[in-house]
Each structure stands twice: as structure tokens, then as C-alpha cells.
Coordinates of C-alpha atoms in Angstrom, one line a residue:
Chain A
M984 CA -117.8 146.9 192.0
K985 CA -118.0 148.3 188.5
S986 CA -119.7 146.4 185.7
L987 CA -117.6 145.2 182.7
A988 CA -119.4 147.9 180.5
E989 CA -118.4 150.6 183.0
C990 CA -114.8 149.5 183.0
I991 CA -114.8 149.5 179.2
A992 CA -116.4 153.0 179.3
D993 CA -113.5 154.1 181.5
D994 CA -111.0 152.6 179.1
I995 CA -112.5 154.4 176.1
M996 CA -112.6 157.7 178.2
S997 CA -109.0 157.2 179.1
M998 CA -108.1 156.7 175.4
I999 CA -109.7 160.0 174.6
I1000 CA -108.8 162.3 177.5
I1001 CA -105.5 160.7 178.7
E1002 CA -104.0 159.0 175.7
G1003 CA -105.3 161.5 173.1
R1004 CA -105.9 158.7 170.7
F1005 CA -109.2 160.1 169.4
H1006 CA -109.7 163.8 169.1
P1007 CA -112.7 166.0 169.7
G1008 CA -115.2 165.8 166.8
E1009 CA -113.4 162.8 165.4
K1010 CA -115.0 159.6 164.3
I1011 CA -113.8 156.6 166.4
L1012 CA -113.2 153.0 165.3
N1013 CA -116.2 151.1 164.2
E1014 CA -118.0 148.9 166.7
S1015 CA -116.6 145.7 165.4
D1016 CA -112.9 146.6 165.3
F1017 CA -113.1 148.4 168.6
A1018 CA -114.9 145.6 170.4
K1019 CA -112.3 143.3 169.1
E1020 CA -109.4 145.4 170.3
L1021 CA -111.0 145.7 173.8
F1022 CA -111.7 141.9 173.8
V1023 CA -115.3 142.3 174.7
S1024 CA -118.5 141.3 173.0
R1025 CA -120.3 143.8 170.8
S1026 CA -123.2 144.0 173.3
T1027 CA -120.9 144.9 176.2
F1028 CA -119.2 147.4 173.9
R1029 CA -122.6 148.9 173.0
E1030 CA -123.5 149.3 176.6
A1031 CA -120.2 151.1 177.2
V1032 CA -120.9 153.5 174.3
K1033 CA -124.3 154.1 175.9
I1034 CA -122.7 155.1 179.2
L1035 CA -120.4 157.5 177.4
S1036 CA -123.2 159.0 175.3
E1037 CA -125.1 159.7 178.5
R1038 CA -122.0 161.4 179.9
G1039 CA -121.7 163.5 176.8
V1040 CA -118.4 162.1 175.7
L1041 CA -119.5 160.2 172.6
I1042 CA -122.1 161.1 170.1
V1043 CA -123.7 158.3 168.1
R1044 CA -125.0 159.3 164.7
H1045 CA -127.1 156.5 163.3
G1046 CA -125.9 155.3 159.9
S1047 CA -122.8 157.4 160.3
G1048 CA -120.8 156.2 163.3
M1049 CA -119.6 157.2 166.7
Y1050 CA -117.9 160.6 167.2
V1051 CA -116.1 162.2 170.1
S1052 CA -118.0 165.1 171.5
K1053 CA -116.5 168.5 170.3
D1054 CA -116.3 169.9 173.8
V1055 CA -114.9 166.9 175.5
L1056 CA -111.5 168.5 176.2
E1057 CA -112.9 172.0 177.0
N1058 CA -114.1 170.9 180.4
R1059 CA -111.5 168.2 180.6
E1060 CA -110.4 169.6 184.0
N1061 CA -113.9 169.1 185.4
R1062 CA -114.4 165.7 183.9
F1063 CA -111.0 164.7 185.2
K1064 CA -111.9 165.9 188.7
R1065 CA -115.2 164.0 188.7
Y1066 CA -113.2 161.0 187.5
E1067 CA -110.7 161.3 190.3
S1068 CA -113.1 162.1 193.1
K1069 CA -113.8 158.5 193.5
I1070 CA -110.3 157.7 194.6
D1071 CA -110.5 156.6 198.2
A1072 CA -108.0 156.6 201.0
L1073 CA -107.0 153.0 200.4
E1074 CA -106.2 153.5 196.8
L1075 CA -104.2 156.7 197.6
N1076 CA -102.3 154.7 200.2
E1077 CA -101.5 152.0 197.6
I1078 CA -99.9 154.8 195.5
R1079 CA -98.0 156.2 198.5
M1080 CA -96.8 152.6 199.1
M1081 CA -95.3 152.6 195.6
I1082 CA -93.7 156.0 195.8
E1083 CA -92.7 157.0 199.4
P1084 CA -90.4 154.0 200.2
E1085 CA -88.5 154.9 197.0
T1086 CA -88.3 158.6 197.9
A1087 CA -86.9 157.6 201.3
Y1088 CA -84.3 155.5 199.5
Y1089 CA -83.2 158.4 197.2
A1090 CA -83.4 160.9 200.0
A1091 CA -80.9 158.9 202.0
L1092 CA -78.6 159.1 199.0
R1093 CA -79.2 162.6 197.9
A1094 CA -80.5 164.8 200.7
S1095 CA -78.3 167.8 201.6
N1096 CA -77.4 168.2 205.3
H1097 CA -79.8 171.1 205.6
E1098 CA -82.6 169.0 204.1
L1099 CA -81.9 166.2 206.7
K1100 CA -82.1 168.8 209.5
R1101 CA -85.4 170.1 208.1
I1102 CA -86.9 166.5 207.9
A1103 CA -85.9 165.9 211.5
Y1104 CA -87.4 169.3 212.5
Y1105 CA -90.8 168.5 210.8
G1106 CA -90.6 165.0 212.4
Q1107 CA -90.2 166.7 215.8
L1108 CA -93.3 168.8 215.1
V1109 CA -95.3 165.7 214.4
E1110 CA -94.0 164.1 217.6
N1111 CA -94.9 167.2 219.7
K1112 CA -98.5 167.0 218.5
I1113 CA -98.7 163.3 219.2
V1114 CA -97.2 163.6 222.7
A1115 CA -99.5 166.6 223.4
G1116 CA -102.5 164.5 222.3
V1117 CA -103.5 167.0 219.6
T1118 CA -106.0 165.3 217.3
D1119 CA -105.2 167.0 214.0
R1120 CA -101.6 166.7 212.9
R1121 CA -102.2 166.7 209.2
T1122 CA -100.2 169.9 208.4
E1123 CA -97.1 168.5 210.2
E1124 CA -97.5 165.0 208.6
I1125 CA -97.7 166.7 205.2
R1126 CA -94.5 168.7 205.8
F1127 CA -92.6 165.7 207.1
H1128 CA -93.5 163.5 204.1
L1129 CA -93.1 166.3 201.6
S1130 CA -89.7 167.3 202.9
I1131 CA -88.5 163.7 202.3
A1132 CA -90.1 163.6 198.9
R1133 CA -88.3 166.8 197.9
A1134 CA -85.0 165.6 199.3
A1135 CA -85.2 162.7 196.7
H1136 CA -84.3 165.4 194.2
N1137 CA -86.5 164.1 191.4
S1138 CA -88.3 167.1 189.8
F1139 CA -91.4 164.9 189.3
M1140 CA -92.0 164.6 193.0
D1141 CA -93.8 167.9 193.1
R1142 CA -96.4 166.5 190.8
L1143 CA -97.0 163.7 193.2
A1144 CA -97.1 165.8 196.3
P1145 CA -100.8 166.7 196.0
T1146 CA -101.5 162.9 196.2
I1147 CA -99.5 162.6 199.4
F1148 CA -101.6 165.5 200.9
D1149 CA -104.8 164.0 199.7
A1150 CA -103.9 160.6 201.2
I1151 CA -102.9 162.1 204.5
D1152 CA -106.1 164.2 204.5
K1153 CA -108.3 161.2 203.8
S1154 CA -106.5 159.1 206.4
R1155 CA -107.1 161.5 209.3
N1156 CA -109.7 159.2 210.8
V1157 CA -107.1 156.6 211.7
F1158 CA -104.5 159.1 213.0
N1159 CA -105.8 158.9 216.6
L1160 CA -106.0 155.2 217.0
E1161 CA -103.6 154.5 219.8
E1162 CA -101.6 151.9 217.7
V1163 CA -101.2 154.4 214.8
R1164 CA -100.0 157.1 217.2
Q1165 CA -97.4 154.9 218.9
G1166 CA -96.4 153.3 215.6
T1167 CA -95.9 156.7 213.9
L1168 CA -93.6 157.8 216.7
L1169 CA -91.4 154.8 216.2
D1170 CA -91.6 154.8 212.3
H1171 CA -90.7 158.5 212.0
R1172 CA -87.8 158.2 214.4
M1173 CA -86.4 155.2 212.5
I1174 CA -86.9 156.9 209.1
I1175 CA -85.0 160.0 210.3
Q1176 CA -82.2 157.9 211.8
Y1177 CA -81.7 155.9 208.6
L1178 CA -81.8 159.0 206.5
N1179 CA -79.1 160.6 208.8
E1180 CA -77.0 157.5 208.5
R1181 CA -77.4 157.6 204.7
N1182 CA -78.7 154.0 204.9
A1183 CA -80.9 154.0 201.8
D1184 CA -82.1 150.4 202.0
F1185 CA -83.1 150.7 205.6
A1186 CA -84.7 154.0 205.0
R1187 CA -86.8 152.5 202.3
T1188 CA -87.8 149.5 204.5
A1189 CA -88.7 151.8 207.4
M1190 CA -90.9 153.9 205.1
R1191 CA -92.5 150.7 203.7
S1192 CA -93.4 149.6 207.2
H1193 CA -94.8 153.0 208.0
M1194 CA -97.0 152.9 204.9
L1195 CA -98.1 149.3 205.7
R1196 CA -99.2 150.4 209.1
G1197 CA -101.4 153.1 207.6
I1198 CA -103.0 150.7 205.1
Q1199 CA -103.6 148.1 207.8
A1200 CA -105.4 150.7 210.0
L1201 CA -107.5 151.8 207.0
K1202 CA -108.5 148.2 206.3
M1203 CA -109.5 147.6 209.9
E1204 CA -111.6 150.8 209.8
R1205 CA -113.7 149.6 206.9
Chain B
M203 CA -76.2 171.1 189.5
K204 CA -78.4 173.6 191.2
S205 CA -77.0 175.9 193.8
L206 CA -78.2 175.7 197.4
A207 CA -80.1 179.0 196.9
E208 CA -81.8 177.6 193.8
C209 CA -82.9 174.5 195.8
I210 CA -84.2 176.7 198.6
A211 CA -86.1 178.9 196.0
D212 CA -87.7 175.7 194.7
D213 CA -88.6 174.6 198.2
I214 CA -90.3 178.0 198.9
M215 CA -92.1 177.8 195.5
S216 CA -93.3 174.4 196.3
M217 CA -94.6 175.6 199.7
I218 CA -96.7 178.2 197.8
I219 CA -98.0 176.5 194.7
I220 CA -98.0 172.9 195.8
E221 CA -98.6 172.9 199.6
G222 CA -100.7 176.1 199.6
R223 CA -99.0 177.2 202.8
F224 CA -98.8 180.8 201.9
H225 CA -101.5 182.4 199.8
P226 CA -101.4 185.1 197.1
G227 CA -101.0 188.5 198.5
E228 CA -100.1 187.1 201.9
K229 CA -97.0 188.1 204.0
I230 CA -94.7 185.1 204.5
L231 CA -92.6 184.3 207.6
N232 CA -89.9 186.7 208.4
E233 CA -86.4 186.1 207.2
S234 CA -85.0 184.9 210.4
D235 CA -87.7 182.3 211.2
F236 CA -87.9 181.1 207.7
A237 CA -84.1 180.7 207.3
K238 CA -84.2 178.7 210.6
E239 CA -87.0 176.4 209.4
L240 CA -85.1 175.8 206.1
F241 CA -81.8 175.2 208.0
V242 CA -79.9 177.6 205.8
S243 CA -78.0 180.8 206.6
R244 CA -79.7 184.1 206.2
S245 CA -77.5 185.0 203.3
T246 CA -78.5 181.9 201.4
F247 CA -82.1 182.6 202.2
R248 CA -81.8 186.1 200.9
E249 CA -80.4 184.8 197.7
A250 CA -83.3 182.4 197.3
V251 CA -85.7 185.3 197.9
K252 CA -83.9 187.3 195.2
I253 CA -84.4 184.4 192.7
L254 CA -88.1 184.3 193.5
S255 CA -88.5 188.1 193.2
E256 CA -87.0 187.9 189.8
R257 CA -89.4 185.1 188.9
G258 CA -92.3 187.3 190.1
V259 CA -93.3 184.9 192.8
L260 CA -92.3 187.0 195.8
I261 CA -92.5 190.8 196.3
V262 CA -90.2 192.4 198.8
R263 CA -91.5 195.6 200.4
H264 CA -88.6 197.2 202.3
G265 CA -89.5 197.9 205.9
S266 CA -92.6 195.8 205.6
G267 CA -91.7 192.2 204.7
M268 CA -92.0 189.6 202.0
Y269 CA -95.3 189.0 200.2
V270 CA -96.5 186.3 197.8
S271 CA -97.4 187.9 194.5
K272 CA -101.1 188.3 194.0
D273 CA -101.2 186.6 190.6
V274 CA -99.0 183.7 191.5
L275 CA -101.8 181.1 191.2
E276 CA -103.4 182.7 188.2
N277 CA -100.8 181.4 185.9
R278 CA -100.0 178.5 188.1
E279 CA -100.5 176.1 185.2
N280 CA -97.8 178.0 183.2
R281 CA -95.4 178.2 186.1
F282 CA -95.9 174.6 186.8
K283 CA -95.2 173.6 183.2
R284 CA -92.0 175.6 183.1
Y285 CA -91.2 174.0 186.4
E286 CA -91.7 170.5 185.0
S287 CA -90.1 171.0 181.6
K288 CA -86.7 170.3 183.2
I289 CA -87.6 166.7 184.0
D290 CA -85.4 164.5 181.9
A291 CA -85.7 161.0 180.6
L292 CA -83.7 159.5 183.5
E293 CA -85.8 161.2 186.1
L294 CA -89.0 160.0 184.4
N295 CA -87.7 156.5 184.3
E296 CA -86.8 156.6 188.0
I297 CA -90.5 157.3 188.5
R298 CA -91.6 154.5 186.2
M299 CA -89.3 152.2 188.2
M300 CA -91.3 153.1 191.3
I301 CA -94.7 152.7 189.7
E302 CA -94.8 150.2 186.9
P303 CA -93.4 147.1 188.7
E304 CA -96.2 147.6 191.3
T305 CA -98.8 148.1 188.6
A306 CA -97.7 144.8 187.1
Y307 CA -98.1 143.2 190.5
Y308 CA -101.6 144.5 191.0
A309 CA -102.5 143.8 187.4
A310 CA -101.6 140.1 187.9
L311 CA -104.0 140.0 190.8
R312 CA -106.8 142.1 189.4
A313 CA -106.9 142.1 185.6
S314 CA -110.0 140.8 184.0
N315 CA -109.6 138.1 181.4
H316 CA -110.4 140.6 178.6
E317 CA -107.8 143.0 180.0
L318 CA -105.2 140.2 179.9
K319 CA -106.0 139.5 176.3
R320 CA -105.8 143.2 175.4
I321 CA -102.3 143.5 177.1
A322 CA -101.1 140.5 175.1
Y323 CA -102.6 142.1 171.9
Y324 CA -100.7 145.4 172.4
G325 CA -97.6 143.4 173.3
Q326 CA -97.9 141.7 170.0
L327 CA -98.2 145.0 168.2
V328 CA -94.9 146.1 169.8
E329 CA -93.3 142.8 168.8
N330 CA -94.5 143.2 165.2
K331 CA -92.8 146.6 164.9
I332 CA -89.6 145.3 166.4
V333 CA -89.5 142.3 164.1
A334 CA -90.3 144.4 161.1
G335 CA -87.5 146.8 162.1
V336 CA -89.8 149.9 162.3
T337 CA -87.9 152.6 164.2
D338 CA -90.9 154.3 165.9
R339 CA -92.9 152.1 168.2
R340 CA -93.9 154.7 170.8
T341 CA -97.6 154.4 170.2
E342 CA -97.6 150.7 170.7
E343 CA -95.3 150.9 173.8
I344 CA -97.6 153.4 175.3
R345 CA -100.7 151.2 174.8
F346 CA -98.9 148.2 176.1
H347 CA -97.8 149.9 179.3
L348 CA -101.0 151.8 179.8
S349 CA -103.1 148.7 179.4
I350 CA -101.1 147.1 182.3
A351 CA -101.4 150.3 184.4
R352 CA -105.2 150.3 183.8
A353 CA -105.5 146.6 184.7
A354 CA -104.1 147.5 188.2
H355 CA -107.6 148.9 188.9
N356 CA -106.4 151.9 190.9
S357 CA -108.2 155.0 189.8
F358 CA -105.1 157.0 190.4
M359 CA -103.2 155.4 187.5
D360 CA -104.8 157.6 184.9
R361 CA -103.2 160.6 186.6
L362 CA -99.8 158.9 186.2
A363 CA -100.4 157.8 182.7
P364 CA -99.1 161.1 181.1
T365 CA -95.8 160.5 182.9
I366 CA -95.5 157.1 181.4
F367 CA -96.1 158.6 177.9
D368 CA -93.6 161.3 178.5
A369 CA -91.0 158.9 179.6
I370 CA -91.5 156.6 176.6
D371 CA -91.5 159.6 174.4
K372 CA -88.2 160.9 175.8
S373 CA -86.6 157.5 175.7
R374 CA -87.1 157.0 172.0
N375 CA -83.4 157.5 171.2
V376 CA -82.6 154.2 172.9
F377 CA -85.4 152.2 171.4
N378 CA -83.4 151.1 168.5
L379 CA -80.2 150.0 170.2
E380 CA -80.0 146.3 169.4
E381 CA -79.8 145.2 173.0
V382 CA -82.9 147.2 173.9
R383 CA -84.8 145.8 171.0
Q384 CA -83.9 142.2 171.9
G385 CA -84.4 142.8 175.6
T386 CA -87.8 144.3 175.0
L387 CA -89.0 141.3 173.1
L388 CA -87.9 139.0 176.0
D389 CA -89.2 141.3 178.8
H390 CA -92.6 141.9 177.3
R391 CA -93.1 138.2 176.7
M392 CA -92.2 137.4 180.3
I393 CA -94.4 140.1 181.7
I394 CA -97.4 138.8 179.6
Q395 CA -96.7 135.2 180.7
Y396 CA -96.6 136.1 184.4
L397 CA -99.7 138.2 184.1
N398 CA -101.5 135.3 182.5
E399 CA -100.3 133.0 185.2
R400 CA -101.5 135.5 187.8
N401 CA -98.0 135.3 189.3
A402 CA -97.9 138.8 190.9
D403 CA -94.4 138.6 192.3
F404 CA -92.8 137.4 189.1
A405 CA -94.8 140.0 187.1
R406 CA -93.4 142.7 189.3
T407 CA -89.8 141.4 189.0
A408 CA -90.1 141.1 185.2
M409 CA -91.3 144.7 184.9
R410 CA -88.5 145.8 187.3
S411 CA -86.0 144.2 185.0
H412 CA -87.6 145.8 182.0
M413 CA -87.4 149.2 183.6
L414 CA -83.8 148.7 184.7
R415 CA -82.9 147.9 181.1
G416 CA -84.3 151.2 179.9
I417 CA -82.5 153.1 182.7
Q418 CA -79.2 151.4 181.9
A419 CA -79.5 152.2 178.2
L420 CA -80.3 155.9 179.0
K421 CA -77.2 156.0 181.2
M422 CA -75.0 154.6 178.6
E423 CA -76.3 157.1 176.1
R424 CA -75.2 160.1 178.2

């Protein structure tokens, strides 16, 4: 569990590197105004600033104010990665739960016939691995779920795809629980069937149930 | 509307730069196997390959096979940007529709008290601009929605934040339709109220209705 000051530090970091509200080298709001906007006490705010100074994000010049480090965006990629590395399998599956039922919904409405065939084909590859008792079926799972995401025909899906991979990758421990294996067989078949029937609401619900199963297994594993 | 060959070209591109299935310099599957996996005719497949050769993604060596260009990942960022630039306001709002109702749900469950105050504060800033008849309230809208997303306490949200900005930015044309202005006042107030009451289901529904309003306005605009 993060402390309040750590949360506030993350918020300020997000304002700089995500929102672009304060630029490299720029002076940020004074302590009193900023603490007020963030609805925290000045002492919590000061603690957050200390965390960010230690990370090299903020520079405090006594008597002058707080400045954003000049090279904060130069290694933005690296900072961002470190920032993200903490995302665990459960958080990733929470995101999948938001996105994939909707992609199944849109895929049922928008998939071309050749896309439907391809989804069924990748589904079959997953099934073959499960039936053969092969322990690693990550590649096939990724292709199955990605082929559905792409069939939703929303150009943004490609940006989300790495998250789907990452979530599948980090969930591999639960792949071989017997209930997950059997559940996956049923879920995938239902999803494919509803997609083929162009039944968008049912496709969404089947994907939702599939995601729930994964989340439940991850929670039991903890 | 994209042609089938263009869709297939996008699929192959996605397999290379997103899925990492084929690496730079590597030979890809032969025409016959690949066309079969993609469930398209060989002539459609050939057309897709032609598109990708023209884009410099694939290199066809006659008598030898198809290879992924060696520098395909070097300017991956640029390719990716060009790839994404086509995303329009409606697509972005489709994504917001998937994500933001759920962030409101989790925010109602997980927001700290100071986060709730901050959300209400940013909501007030939006309201002030609407009441004052100021035409550009993008900054305030972004802070309001981002503060809710952050209060969901899922570290992944920061990765999605730029999409929220982008969507708000591209929707600015509809901000000043009278029904959107009045609707936003009501929606934001309801969202804030449900968050404060920790009523997660209602917070989600209120956000859903807010997103729908935006999508409807964008569709009318077309």
C-alpha cells in the first residue's frame, strides 16, 4: 500500500510526464497553491516533493521555488517503463475486463468472414494445446485474443494489444489449473459461436465471463 | 472504407510491429501457408504484400521469399504514429466508452477523500467555464476526467491518459453545442455526487451516459 505522499508524488509526476502541464526547466506552482489544488496538507505535499527530488524529477532551489528537472523528458521512456513495471497481473486483467468484452461486442458486429474464420482457427490452436496437455499456450492465446481485438475495427486496438500480451504473459501460472483449462475450452467455444452468429451482446457476455474466470484464478493464487 | 487487401496488410504489419511474430531481416511464412492462416485468397494476399513492400515493411526476393525489412523496428515509433494518426474522434470516444465508466466504478470504491475533493474541484472549474460561456474548456475537461482515472488506482491508467486527452481534444467542436454544454453540467454533477456517495454502479452508469452524449453529438456532427 502506497503512502499518501507517494500517491501525491505519482500525481505530480503524471501532471508532468503525462499531462504536460509543467515543462522541463519550468517553475511549478508554489507550495501553498499546489497543496490546495491537491487537497493535501502542506507537510504531505512537502514529503511528495522530497520523493520527486530524490527521483530527479523536481529540483528545489531554496528561496526561489520548485523546478521541473531539465532532462525529465529525455529519459521519459525509461521513467515510464519503471513506472509501469509495477503493474501486476491482476491490474492488467482489470484492464482486459474493461476492453475485451467490448472488443468481442464490436467484433460480432464488424468482423469480416475471413476474420471470423481466423478467430476460429486460432481458437482451435489453443484447444489443441489444451487437449494435448501442453503447458505453454501463450502464443496461441495471444493470437486468439488479438484476432478478436483486430476484428473490432477500431484503430486504437493495436495500441492496447501489448497490454493484452503482457496480461496473458503474466497470467501463465494459472493457465494449467484444471478449472482454467476446462473453463477456457468452454469460454472460447462460446465466444466463437456468438461471433459467428453475430450475436454482439452474447459475445460480450461470454468474453466477460472468460475474463472473470481469469481474475478469479489469479485471486485464488495470491 | 479499407479494401480487404489493406486490412490484411494492417494485420501483417500488426504481426510484425505489435506481436513481434516476425523479426527484422527474417523470412516470413510462404505465400500459401500465410494466405491460408489469414483466410484470404492468394491474390488478395499478394496485393497486401505489395502494399507492405511499397511501405518498406516487406522485401520480396524473387525465387527466395518474403523478408521483413531490416530497419522496420528502427523507425517503429514513426510508423506507429502514422498508423495511429488515422484514429478519429469517434473511434477515440468508443475507447473512452470502454474505459471511463469502469474507471468511475473503481474510483467510487477506491478514491481517497482528498482525491474526491480534487475531482469535485476540477468539476467546478469546468462548470465555471461553461457558465461563463468560455468556448475552450479542454484543459479543465482533461483534468476532471484524468483525476477520476487516477483515482481508480490502476497503474495502467496513466498509459491510457493520452487517449483521453486526444479524444477530448478532437471532440472540441461539439463542446459548445448547447445540448452538450447543458448535458455536461448535469452529467459531471451526477458523477461527482455518486463518487462522493461511493455508489460505484451509479457512478459507472452516469459516466456511461456522459460518454454516450459525446458520441451522439459527434455522430450528429458528421
